[in-house]
CSV table of C-alpha atoms and ligand atoms in Angstrom, one decimal:
chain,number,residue,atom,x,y,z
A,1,UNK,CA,-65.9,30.3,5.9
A,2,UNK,CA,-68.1,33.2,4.4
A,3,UNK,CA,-71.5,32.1,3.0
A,4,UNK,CA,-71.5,30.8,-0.6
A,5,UNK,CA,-73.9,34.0,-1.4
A,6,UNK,CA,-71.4,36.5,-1.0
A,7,UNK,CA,-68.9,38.9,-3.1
A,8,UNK,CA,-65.7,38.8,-2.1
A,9,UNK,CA,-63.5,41.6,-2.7
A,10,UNK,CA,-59.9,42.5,-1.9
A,11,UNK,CA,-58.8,45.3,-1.2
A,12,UNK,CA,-55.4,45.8,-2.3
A,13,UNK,CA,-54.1,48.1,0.3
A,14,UNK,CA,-54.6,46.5,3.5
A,15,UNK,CA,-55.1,43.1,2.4
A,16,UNK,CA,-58.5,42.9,4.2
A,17,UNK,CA,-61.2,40.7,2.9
A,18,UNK,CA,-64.6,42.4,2.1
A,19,UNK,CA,-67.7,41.0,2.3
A,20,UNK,CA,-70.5,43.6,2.0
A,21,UNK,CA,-72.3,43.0,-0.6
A,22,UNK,CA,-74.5,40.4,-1.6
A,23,UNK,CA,-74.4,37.9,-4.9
A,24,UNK,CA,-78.0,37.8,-5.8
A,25,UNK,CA,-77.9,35.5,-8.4
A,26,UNK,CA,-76.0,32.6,-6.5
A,27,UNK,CA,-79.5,34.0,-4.0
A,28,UNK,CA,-81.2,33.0,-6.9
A,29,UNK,CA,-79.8,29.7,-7.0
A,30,UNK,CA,-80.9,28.9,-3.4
A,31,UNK,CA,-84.9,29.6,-4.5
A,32,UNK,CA,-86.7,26.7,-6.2
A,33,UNK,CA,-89.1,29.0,-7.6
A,34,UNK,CA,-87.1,31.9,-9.3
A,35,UNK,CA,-85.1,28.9,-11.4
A,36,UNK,CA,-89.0,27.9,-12.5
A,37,UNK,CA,-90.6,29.6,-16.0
A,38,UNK,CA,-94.4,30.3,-17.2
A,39,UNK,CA,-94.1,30.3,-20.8
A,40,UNK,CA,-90.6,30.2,-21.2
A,41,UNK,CA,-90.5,33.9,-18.9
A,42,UNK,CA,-89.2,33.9,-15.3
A,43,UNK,CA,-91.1,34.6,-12.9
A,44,UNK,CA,-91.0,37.9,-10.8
A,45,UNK,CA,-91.9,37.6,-7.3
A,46,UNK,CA,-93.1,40.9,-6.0
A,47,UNK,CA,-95.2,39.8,-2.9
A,48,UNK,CA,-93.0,39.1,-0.6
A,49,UNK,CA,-95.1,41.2,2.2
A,50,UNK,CA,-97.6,38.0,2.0
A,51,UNK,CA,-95.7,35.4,1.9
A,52,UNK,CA,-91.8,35.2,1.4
A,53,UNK,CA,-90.1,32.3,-0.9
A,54,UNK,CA,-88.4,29.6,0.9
A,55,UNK,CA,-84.7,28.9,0.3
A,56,UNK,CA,-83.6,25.1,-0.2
A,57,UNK,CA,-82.2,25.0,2.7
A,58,UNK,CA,-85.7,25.5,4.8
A,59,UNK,CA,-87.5,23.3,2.8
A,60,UNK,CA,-84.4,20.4,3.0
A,61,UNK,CA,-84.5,20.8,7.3
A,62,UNK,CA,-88.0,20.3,6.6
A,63,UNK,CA,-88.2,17.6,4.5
A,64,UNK,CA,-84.9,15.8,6.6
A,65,UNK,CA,-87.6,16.0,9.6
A,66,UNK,CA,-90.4,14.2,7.5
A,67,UNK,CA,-87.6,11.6,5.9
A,68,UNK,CA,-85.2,10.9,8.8
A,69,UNK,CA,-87.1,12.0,12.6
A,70,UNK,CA,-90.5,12.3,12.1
A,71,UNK,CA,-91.9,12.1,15.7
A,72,UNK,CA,-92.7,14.0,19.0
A,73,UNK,CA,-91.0,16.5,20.7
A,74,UNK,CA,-91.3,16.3,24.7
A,75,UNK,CA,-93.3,13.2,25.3
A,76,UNK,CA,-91.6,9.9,23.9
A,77,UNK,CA,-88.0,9.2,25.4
A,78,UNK,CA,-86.7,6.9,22.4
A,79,UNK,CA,-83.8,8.7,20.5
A,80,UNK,CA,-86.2,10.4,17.5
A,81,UNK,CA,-88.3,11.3,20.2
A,82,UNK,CA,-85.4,12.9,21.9
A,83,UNK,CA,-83.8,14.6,18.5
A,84,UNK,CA,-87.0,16.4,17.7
A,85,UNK,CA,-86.7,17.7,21.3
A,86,UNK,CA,-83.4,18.8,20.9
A,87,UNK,CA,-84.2,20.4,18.1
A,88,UNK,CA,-87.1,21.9,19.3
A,89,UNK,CA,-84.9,23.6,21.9
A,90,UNK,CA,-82.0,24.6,20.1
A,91,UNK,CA,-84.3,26.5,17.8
A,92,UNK,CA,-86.4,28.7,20.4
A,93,UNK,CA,-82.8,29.5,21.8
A,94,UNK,CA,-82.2,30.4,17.5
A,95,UNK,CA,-84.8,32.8,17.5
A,96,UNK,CA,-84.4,34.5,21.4
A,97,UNK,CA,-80.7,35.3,20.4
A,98,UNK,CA,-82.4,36.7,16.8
A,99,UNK,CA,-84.6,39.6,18.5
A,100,UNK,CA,-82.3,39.5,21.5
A,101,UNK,CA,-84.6,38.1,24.1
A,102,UNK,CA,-83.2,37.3,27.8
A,103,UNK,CA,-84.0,33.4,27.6
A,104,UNK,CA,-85.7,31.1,25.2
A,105,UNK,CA,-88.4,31.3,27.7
A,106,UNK,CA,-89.8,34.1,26.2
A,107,UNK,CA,-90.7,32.4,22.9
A,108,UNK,CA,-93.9,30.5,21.7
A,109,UNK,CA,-94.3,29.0,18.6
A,110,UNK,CA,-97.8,30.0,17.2
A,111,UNK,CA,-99.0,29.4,13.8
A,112,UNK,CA,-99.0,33.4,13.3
A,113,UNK,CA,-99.0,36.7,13.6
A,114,UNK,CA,-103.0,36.3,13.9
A,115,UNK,CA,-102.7,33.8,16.4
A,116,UNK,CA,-100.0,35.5,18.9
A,117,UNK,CA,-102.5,38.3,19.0
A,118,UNK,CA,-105.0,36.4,19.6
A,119,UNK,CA,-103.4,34.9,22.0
A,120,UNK,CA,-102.4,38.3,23.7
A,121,UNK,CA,-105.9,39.3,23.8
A,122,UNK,CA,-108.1,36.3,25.4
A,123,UNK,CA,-105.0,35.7,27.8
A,124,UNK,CA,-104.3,39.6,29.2
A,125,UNK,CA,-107.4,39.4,31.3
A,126,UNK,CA,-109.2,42.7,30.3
A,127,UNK,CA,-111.8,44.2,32.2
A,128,UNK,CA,-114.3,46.3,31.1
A,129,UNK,CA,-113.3,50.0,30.5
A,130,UNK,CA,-109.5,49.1,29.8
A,131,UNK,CA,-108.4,50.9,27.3
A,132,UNK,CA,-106.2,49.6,23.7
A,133,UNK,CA,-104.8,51.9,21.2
A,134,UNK,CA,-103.9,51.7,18.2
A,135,UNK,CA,-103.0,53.0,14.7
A,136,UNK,CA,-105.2,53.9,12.1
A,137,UNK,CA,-103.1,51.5,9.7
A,138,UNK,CA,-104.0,48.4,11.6
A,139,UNK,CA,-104.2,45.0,9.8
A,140,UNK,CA,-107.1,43.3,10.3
A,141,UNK,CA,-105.0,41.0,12.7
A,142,UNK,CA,-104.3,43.7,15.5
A,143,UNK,CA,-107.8,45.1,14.7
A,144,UNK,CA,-110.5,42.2,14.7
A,145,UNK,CA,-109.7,40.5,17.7
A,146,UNK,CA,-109.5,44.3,19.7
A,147,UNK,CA,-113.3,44.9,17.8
A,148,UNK,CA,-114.1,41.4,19.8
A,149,UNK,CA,-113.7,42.3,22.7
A,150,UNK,CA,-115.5,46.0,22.6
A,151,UNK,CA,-118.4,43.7,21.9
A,152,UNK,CA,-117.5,40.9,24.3
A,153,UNK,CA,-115.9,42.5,27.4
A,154,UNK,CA,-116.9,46.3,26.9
A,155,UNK,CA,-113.4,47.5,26.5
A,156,UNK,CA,-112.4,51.1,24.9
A,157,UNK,CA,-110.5,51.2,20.9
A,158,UNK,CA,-109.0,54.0,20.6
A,159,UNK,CA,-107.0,55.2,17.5
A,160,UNK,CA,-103.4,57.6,16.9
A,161,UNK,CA,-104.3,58.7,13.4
A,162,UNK,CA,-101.1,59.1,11.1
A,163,UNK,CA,-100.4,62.5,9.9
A,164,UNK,CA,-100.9,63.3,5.5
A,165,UNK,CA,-97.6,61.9,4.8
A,166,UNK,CA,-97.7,58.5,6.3
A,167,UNK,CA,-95.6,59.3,9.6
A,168,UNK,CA,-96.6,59.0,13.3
A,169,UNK,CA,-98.4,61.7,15.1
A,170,UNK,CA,-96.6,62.2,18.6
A,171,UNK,CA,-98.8,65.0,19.1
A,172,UNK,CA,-102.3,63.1,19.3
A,173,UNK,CA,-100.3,60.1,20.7
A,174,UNK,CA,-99.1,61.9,23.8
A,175,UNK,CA,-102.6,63.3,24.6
A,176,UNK,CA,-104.4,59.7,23.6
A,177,UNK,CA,-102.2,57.1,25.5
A,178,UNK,CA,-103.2,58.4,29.3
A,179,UNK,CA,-104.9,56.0,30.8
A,180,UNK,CA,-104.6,53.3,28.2
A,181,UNK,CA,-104.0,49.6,29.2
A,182,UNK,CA,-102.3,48.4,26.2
A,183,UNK,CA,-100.6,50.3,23.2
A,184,UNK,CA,-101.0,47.9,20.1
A,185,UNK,CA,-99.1,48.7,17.4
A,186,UNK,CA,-97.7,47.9,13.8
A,187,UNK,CA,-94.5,48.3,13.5
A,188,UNK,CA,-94.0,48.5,10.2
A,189,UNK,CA,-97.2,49.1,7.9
A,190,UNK,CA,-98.0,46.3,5.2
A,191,UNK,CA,-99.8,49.2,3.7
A,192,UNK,CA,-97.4,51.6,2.6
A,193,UNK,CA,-94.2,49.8,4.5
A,194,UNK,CA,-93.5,52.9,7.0
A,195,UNK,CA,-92.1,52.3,10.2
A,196,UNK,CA,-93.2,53.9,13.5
A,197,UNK,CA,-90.8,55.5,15.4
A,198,UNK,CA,-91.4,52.5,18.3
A,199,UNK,CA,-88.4,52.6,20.9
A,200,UNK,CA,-89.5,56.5,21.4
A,201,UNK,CA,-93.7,55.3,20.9
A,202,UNK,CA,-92.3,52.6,23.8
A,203,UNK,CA,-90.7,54.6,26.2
A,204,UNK,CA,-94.0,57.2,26.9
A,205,UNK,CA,-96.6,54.1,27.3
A,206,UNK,CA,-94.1,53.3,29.8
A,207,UNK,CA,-94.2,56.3,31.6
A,208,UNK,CA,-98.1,56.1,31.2
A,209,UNK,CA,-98.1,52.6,33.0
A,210,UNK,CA,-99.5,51.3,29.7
A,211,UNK,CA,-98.1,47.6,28.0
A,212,UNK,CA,-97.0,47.5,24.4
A,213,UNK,CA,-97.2,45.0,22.1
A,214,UNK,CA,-95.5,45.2,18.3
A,215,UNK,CA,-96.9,43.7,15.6
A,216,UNK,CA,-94.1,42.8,13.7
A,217,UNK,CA,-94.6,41.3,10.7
A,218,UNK,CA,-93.3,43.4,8.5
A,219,UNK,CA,-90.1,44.4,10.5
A,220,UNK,CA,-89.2,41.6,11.3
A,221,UNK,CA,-88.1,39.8,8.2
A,222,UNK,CA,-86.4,43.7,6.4
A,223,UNK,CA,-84.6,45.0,9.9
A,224,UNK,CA,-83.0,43.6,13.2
A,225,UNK,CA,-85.2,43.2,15.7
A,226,UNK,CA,-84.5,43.9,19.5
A,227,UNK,CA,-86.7,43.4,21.7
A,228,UNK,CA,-84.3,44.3,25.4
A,229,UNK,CA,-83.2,47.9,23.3
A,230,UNK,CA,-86.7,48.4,22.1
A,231,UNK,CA,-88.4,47.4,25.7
A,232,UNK,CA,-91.2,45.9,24.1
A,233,UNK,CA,-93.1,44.0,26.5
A,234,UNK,CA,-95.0,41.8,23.5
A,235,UNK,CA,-94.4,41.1,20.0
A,236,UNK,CA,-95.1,38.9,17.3
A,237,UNK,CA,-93.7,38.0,13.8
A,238,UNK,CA,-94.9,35.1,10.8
A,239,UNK,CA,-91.9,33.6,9.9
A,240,UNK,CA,-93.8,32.8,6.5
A,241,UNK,CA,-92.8,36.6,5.7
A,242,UNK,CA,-89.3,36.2,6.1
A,243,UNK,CA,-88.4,33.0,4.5
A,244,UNK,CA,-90.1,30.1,6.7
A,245,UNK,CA,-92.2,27.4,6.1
A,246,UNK,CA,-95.8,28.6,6.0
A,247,UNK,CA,-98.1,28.6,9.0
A,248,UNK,CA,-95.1,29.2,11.6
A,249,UNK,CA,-95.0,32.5,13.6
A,250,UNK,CA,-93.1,33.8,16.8
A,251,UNK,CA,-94.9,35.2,20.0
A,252,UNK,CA,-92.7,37.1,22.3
A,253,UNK,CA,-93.3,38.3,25.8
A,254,UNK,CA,-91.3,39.5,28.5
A,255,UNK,CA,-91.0,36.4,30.9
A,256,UNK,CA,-92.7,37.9,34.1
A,257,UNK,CA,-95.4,39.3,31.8
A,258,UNK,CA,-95.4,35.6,30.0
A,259,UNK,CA,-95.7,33.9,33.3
A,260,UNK,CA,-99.0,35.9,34.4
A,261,UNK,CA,-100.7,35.2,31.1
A,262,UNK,CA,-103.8,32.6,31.0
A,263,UNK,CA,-103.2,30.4,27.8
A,264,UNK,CA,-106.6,30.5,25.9
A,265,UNK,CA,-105.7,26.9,24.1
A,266,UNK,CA,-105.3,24.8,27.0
A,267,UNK,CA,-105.0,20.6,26.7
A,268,UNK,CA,-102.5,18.0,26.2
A,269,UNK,CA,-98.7,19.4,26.5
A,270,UNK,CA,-99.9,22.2,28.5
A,271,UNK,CA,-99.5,20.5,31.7
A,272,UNK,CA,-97.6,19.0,34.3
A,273,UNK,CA,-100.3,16.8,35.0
A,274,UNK,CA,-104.2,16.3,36.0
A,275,UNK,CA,-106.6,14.1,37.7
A,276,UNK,CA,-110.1,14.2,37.6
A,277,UNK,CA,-110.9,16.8,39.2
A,278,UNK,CA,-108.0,19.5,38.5
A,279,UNK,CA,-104.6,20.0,36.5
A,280,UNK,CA,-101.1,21.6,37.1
A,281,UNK,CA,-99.7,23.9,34.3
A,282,UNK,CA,-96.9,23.9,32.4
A,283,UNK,CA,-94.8,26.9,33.2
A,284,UNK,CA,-94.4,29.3,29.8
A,285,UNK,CA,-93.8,28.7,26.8
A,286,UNK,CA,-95.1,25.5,27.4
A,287,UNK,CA,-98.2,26.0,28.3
A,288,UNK,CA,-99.0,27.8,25.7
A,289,UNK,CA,-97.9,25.4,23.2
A,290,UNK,CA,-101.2,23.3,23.2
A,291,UNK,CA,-101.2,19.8,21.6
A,292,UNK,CA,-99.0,18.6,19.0
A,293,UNK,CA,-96.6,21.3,17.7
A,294,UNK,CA,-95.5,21.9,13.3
A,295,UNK,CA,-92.5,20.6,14.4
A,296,UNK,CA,-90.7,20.3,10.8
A,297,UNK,CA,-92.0,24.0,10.6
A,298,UNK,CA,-90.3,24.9,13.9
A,299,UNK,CA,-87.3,23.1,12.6
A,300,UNK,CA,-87.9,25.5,9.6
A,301,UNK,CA,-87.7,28.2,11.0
A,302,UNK,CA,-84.3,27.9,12.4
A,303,UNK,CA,-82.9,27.6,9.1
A,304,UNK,CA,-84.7,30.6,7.5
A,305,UNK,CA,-83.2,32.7,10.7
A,306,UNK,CA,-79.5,31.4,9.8
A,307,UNK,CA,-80.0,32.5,6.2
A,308,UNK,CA,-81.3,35.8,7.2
A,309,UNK,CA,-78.1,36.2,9.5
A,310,UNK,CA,-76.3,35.2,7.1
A,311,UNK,CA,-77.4,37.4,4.3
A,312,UNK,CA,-77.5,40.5,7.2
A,313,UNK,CA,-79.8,43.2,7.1
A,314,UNK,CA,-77.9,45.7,6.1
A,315,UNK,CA,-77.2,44.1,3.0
A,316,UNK,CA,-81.2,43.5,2.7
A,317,UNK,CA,-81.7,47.2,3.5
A,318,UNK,CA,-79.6,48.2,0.9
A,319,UNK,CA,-80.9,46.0,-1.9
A,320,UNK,CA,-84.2,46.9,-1.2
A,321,UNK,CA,-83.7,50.7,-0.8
A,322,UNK,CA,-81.9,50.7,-4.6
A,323,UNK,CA,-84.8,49.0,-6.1
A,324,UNK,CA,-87.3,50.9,-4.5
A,325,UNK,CA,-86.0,54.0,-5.3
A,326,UNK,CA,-85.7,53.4,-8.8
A,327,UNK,CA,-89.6,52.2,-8.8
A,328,UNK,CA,-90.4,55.2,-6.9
A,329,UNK,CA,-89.0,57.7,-9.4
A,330,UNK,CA,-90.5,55.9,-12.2
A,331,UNK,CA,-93.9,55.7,-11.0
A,332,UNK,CA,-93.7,59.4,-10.0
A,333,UNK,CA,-93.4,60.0,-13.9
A,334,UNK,CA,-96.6,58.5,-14.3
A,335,UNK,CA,-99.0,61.6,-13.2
A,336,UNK,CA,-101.7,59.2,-13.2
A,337,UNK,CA,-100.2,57.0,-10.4
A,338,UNK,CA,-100.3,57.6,-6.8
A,339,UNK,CA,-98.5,56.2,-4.5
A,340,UNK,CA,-99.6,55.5,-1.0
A,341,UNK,CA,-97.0,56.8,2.3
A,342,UNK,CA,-94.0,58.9,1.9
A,343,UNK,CA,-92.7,60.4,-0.9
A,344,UNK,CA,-89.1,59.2,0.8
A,345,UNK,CA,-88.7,55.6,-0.4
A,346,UNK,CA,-86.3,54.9,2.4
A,347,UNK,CA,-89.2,55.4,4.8
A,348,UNK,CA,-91.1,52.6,2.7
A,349,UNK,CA,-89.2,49.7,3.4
A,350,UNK,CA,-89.7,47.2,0.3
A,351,UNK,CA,-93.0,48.7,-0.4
A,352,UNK,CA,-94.6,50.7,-3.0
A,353,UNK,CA,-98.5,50.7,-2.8
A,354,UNK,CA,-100.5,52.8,-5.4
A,355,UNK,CA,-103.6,53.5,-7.5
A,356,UNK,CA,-105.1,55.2,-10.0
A,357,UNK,CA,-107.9,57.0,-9.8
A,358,UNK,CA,-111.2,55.5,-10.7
A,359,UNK,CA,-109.3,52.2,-11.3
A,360,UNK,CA,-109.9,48.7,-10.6
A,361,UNK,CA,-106.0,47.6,-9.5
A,362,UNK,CA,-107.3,44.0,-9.5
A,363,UNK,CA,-106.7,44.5,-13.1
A,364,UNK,CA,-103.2,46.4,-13.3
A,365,UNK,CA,-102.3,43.0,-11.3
A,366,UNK,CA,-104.2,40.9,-13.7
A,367,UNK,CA,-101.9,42.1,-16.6
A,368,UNK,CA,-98.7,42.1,-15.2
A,369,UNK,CA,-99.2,38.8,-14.4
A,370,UNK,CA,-100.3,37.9,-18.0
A,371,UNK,CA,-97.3,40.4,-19.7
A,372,UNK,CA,-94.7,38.8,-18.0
A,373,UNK,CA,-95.4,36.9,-14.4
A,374,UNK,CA,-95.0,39.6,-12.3
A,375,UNK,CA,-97.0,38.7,-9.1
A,376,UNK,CA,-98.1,41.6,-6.9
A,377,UNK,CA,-100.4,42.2,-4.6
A,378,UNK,CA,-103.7,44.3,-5.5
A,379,UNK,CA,-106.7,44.6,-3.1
A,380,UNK,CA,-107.0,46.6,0.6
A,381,UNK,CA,-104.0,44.1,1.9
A,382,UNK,CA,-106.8,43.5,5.1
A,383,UNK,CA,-106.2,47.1,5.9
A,384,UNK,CA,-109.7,47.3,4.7
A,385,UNK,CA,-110.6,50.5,7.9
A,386,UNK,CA,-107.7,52.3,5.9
A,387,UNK,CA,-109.2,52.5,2.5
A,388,UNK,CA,-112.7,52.8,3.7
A,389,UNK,CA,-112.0,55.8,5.7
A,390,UNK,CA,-110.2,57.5,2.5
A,391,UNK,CA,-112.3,56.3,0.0
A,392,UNK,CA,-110.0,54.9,-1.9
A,393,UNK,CA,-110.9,51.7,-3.5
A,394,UNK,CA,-107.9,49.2,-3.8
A,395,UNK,CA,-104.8,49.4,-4.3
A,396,UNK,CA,-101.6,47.6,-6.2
A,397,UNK,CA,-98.7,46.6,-3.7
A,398,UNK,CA,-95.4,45.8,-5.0
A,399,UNK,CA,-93.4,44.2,-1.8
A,400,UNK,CA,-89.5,43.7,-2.5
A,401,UNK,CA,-87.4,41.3,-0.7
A,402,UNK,CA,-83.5,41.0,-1.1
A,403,UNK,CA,-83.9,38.3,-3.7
A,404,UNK,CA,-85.7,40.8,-6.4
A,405,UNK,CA,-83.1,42.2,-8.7
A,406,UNK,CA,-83.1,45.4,-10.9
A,407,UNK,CA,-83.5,43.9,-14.1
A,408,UNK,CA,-87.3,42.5,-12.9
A,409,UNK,CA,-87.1,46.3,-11.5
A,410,UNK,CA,-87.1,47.7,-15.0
A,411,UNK,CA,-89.3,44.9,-16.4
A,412,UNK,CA,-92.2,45.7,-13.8
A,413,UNK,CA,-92.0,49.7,-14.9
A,414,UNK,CA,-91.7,48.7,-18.3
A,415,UNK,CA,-94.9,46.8,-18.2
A,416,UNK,CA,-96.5,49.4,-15.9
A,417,UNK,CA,-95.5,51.9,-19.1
A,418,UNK,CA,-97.7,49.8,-21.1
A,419,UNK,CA,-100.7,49.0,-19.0
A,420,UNK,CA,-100.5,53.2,-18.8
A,421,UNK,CA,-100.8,53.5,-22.4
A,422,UNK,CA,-103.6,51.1,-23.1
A,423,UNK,CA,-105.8,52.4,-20.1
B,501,LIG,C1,-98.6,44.1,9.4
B,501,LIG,C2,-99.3,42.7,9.4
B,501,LIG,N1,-99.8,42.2,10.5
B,501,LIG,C3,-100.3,41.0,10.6
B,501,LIG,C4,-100.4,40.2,9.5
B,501,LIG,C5,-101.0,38.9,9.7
B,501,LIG,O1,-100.1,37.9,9.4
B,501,LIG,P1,-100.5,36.4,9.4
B,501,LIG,O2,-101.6,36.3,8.3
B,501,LIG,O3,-99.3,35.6,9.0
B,501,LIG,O4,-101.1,36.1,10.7
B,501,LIG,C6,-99.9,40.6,8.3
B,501,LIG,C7,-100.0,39.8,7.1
B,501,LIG,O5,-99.9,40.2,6.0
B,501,LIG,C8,-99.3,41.9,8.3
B,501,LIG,O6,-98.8,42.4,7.1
């Protein structure tokens, strides 16, 4: 049977059964917080880029773990120990078929996006000289831990600056990637929610001999992800961004790449077994799965990827597209407002991030929140290098997800008409 969340419709001619399009208020019904009211007003979740909401359904697996099973995975043989196991299992299988990875092998459960790059770069081995590139709208996540080891190891940064209008530069790319170890890149950009063109950004650091990781964050949760089409040899996504309980995230790797990896957390669960003197590892993902895992989390998460499925991209795609569009055009009324990216709203995923001139957009946030509960982002969004290189002092980030419906559309540009008037 179809999911409960969908319109059906019958078409009269053929007697098919259509299920395209999605029924966001029985969504609505499936999200503790959008039934929830400050002051008697709804409240408008627009910052969904930082943390998604969680659908019943995650937070019931969850709590069923916490209620009915709440031990071990992989050490204790009695049957709850066994069921978490199980369960364990069943979901890494969950989210390889979900990016279409070869095996379940290839996936490690890490707290984060953060952490699965960290974990890429104290276990890749680099030597001094190697080379990383990547854009110039890095989050601080795949920009830190690259800074640490310039200072640390002596390793080279490099950086593909994007061209005026937000898109990639193939140009600069092709002449910067010779020689580079590892291309390490967002995939789609929490700043202004553009997407880089990766499969073709893939296929010449191939041809260079250099790895690629994806920082995928922001794709992961708005488009389908696959990692055998795209070749990606590393990638990592926080399932907290697409409708996961908080503090989970994926880390994937090509298995013979996983295999040669030195796991910087290193302990109990990582190994076969030790003595005094010396240890056996764990073969991967194990051994990279250090002590006691979030393992009502983990269950988590294969729940929020069955609703996701379930829902289907295209679907979010579309629902996102028709409320960014209608943002877009209204903001561009505003001459005051600029908006950060491409004009295009398709290329923008579910975000619009803009300014104004000479403007605190702490404060725009400030009031929409106080008008009528609409929670946005406002700030550098950790893409502080971004706004620091342009001057530019903060901006206000609106983040859609396929929950958000046009009415809170019109509401937020109906407040933004107001905040315009008074400032
Ligand atoms: C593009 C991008 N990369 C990395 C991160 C870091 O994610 P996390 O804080 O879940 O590790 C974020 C978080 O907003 C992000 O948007």
């Amino acid at each position: 049977m179809a999911p409960s969340y969908f319109y059906f419709e019958n078409n009269n001619d053929c007697d098919i059964i259509v299920y395209n399009m999605i029924d966001i208020k029985k969504i609505k019904n499936d999200f503790p917080l959008l039934n929830k009211q400050i002051n008697s007003k709804p409240i408008i979740y627009f910052d969904s880029a930082c943390m998604s909401l969680k659908p019943r359904q995650v937070i019931e697996a969850m709590n069923e773990y916490y209620y009915e099973y709440p031990a071990c995975a992989g050490r204790s043989s009695h049957r709850l120990g066994e069921l978490v196991t199980n369960k364990v299992k069943e979901v890494r299988q969950i989210v390889a078929k979900f990016i279409n990875a070869n095996s379940e092998k290839e996936i490690v459960f890490v707290r984060n996006t953060t952490e699965a790059i960290n974990l890429l770069a104290n276990s890749l081995n680099f030597k001094e000289n190697d080379i990383i590139l990547t854009t110039d709208k890095e989050h601080n996540s795949n920009l830190i831990p690259w800074q640490a080891l310039v200072n640390k190891k002596g390793i080279k940064h490099l950086i593909v600056k994007s061209r005026d209008d937000g898109t990639f530069d193939f140009e600069s790319y092709r002449k910067l990637v010779k020689g580079v170890t590892l291309v390490s890149m967002v995939h789609t950009s929490n700043l202004d929610g553009m997407t880089i063109p990766a499969k073709e950004i893939i296929k010449i650091a191939h041809e260079n001999g250099s790895l690629v990781f994806l920082d995928a964050a922001q794709s992961a949760p708005h488009k389908k992800i696959d990692v055998k089409d795209l070749d990606v040899d590393f990638l990592a996504f926080s399932c907290h961004k697409m409708l996961g309980p908080t503090g989970t995230g994926i880390f994937y790797a090509k298995y013979g790449l996983l295999e040669k990896l030195d796991p910087f957390l290193v302990g109990g669960d990582t190994v076969e077994y030790s003595t005094y003197e010396s240890h056996k590892m764990l073969e991967a993902p194990e051994k990279f799965e250090a002590g006691l895992q979030n393992y009502a989390g983990i269950i988590g998460i294969g729940e929020a990827v069955k609703y996701l499925e379930a829902i289907g991209f295209d679907n979010i795609k579309e629902q996102e597209l028709k409320l960014n569009s209608f943002i877009t055009e209204e903001l561009n009324k505003l001459s005051k407002i600029k908006i950060i990216g491409s004009a295009d709203s398709a290329l923008r995923s579910g975000i619009i991030s803009f300014y104004i001139k000479e403007t605190d957009m702490h404060q725009i946030a400030l009031m929409l929140d106080e008008m009528s509960n609409i929670m946005i982002r406002s700030g550098q969004h950790c893409v502080h290098s971004w706004f620091n290189d342009k001057k530019i002092k903060n901006s206000a980030r609106v983040s859609l997800y396929f929950y958000n419906t046009m009415e809170e559309a019109e509401k937020f540009i109906s407040c933004i008409n107001k905040i315009i008037k008074i400032l």
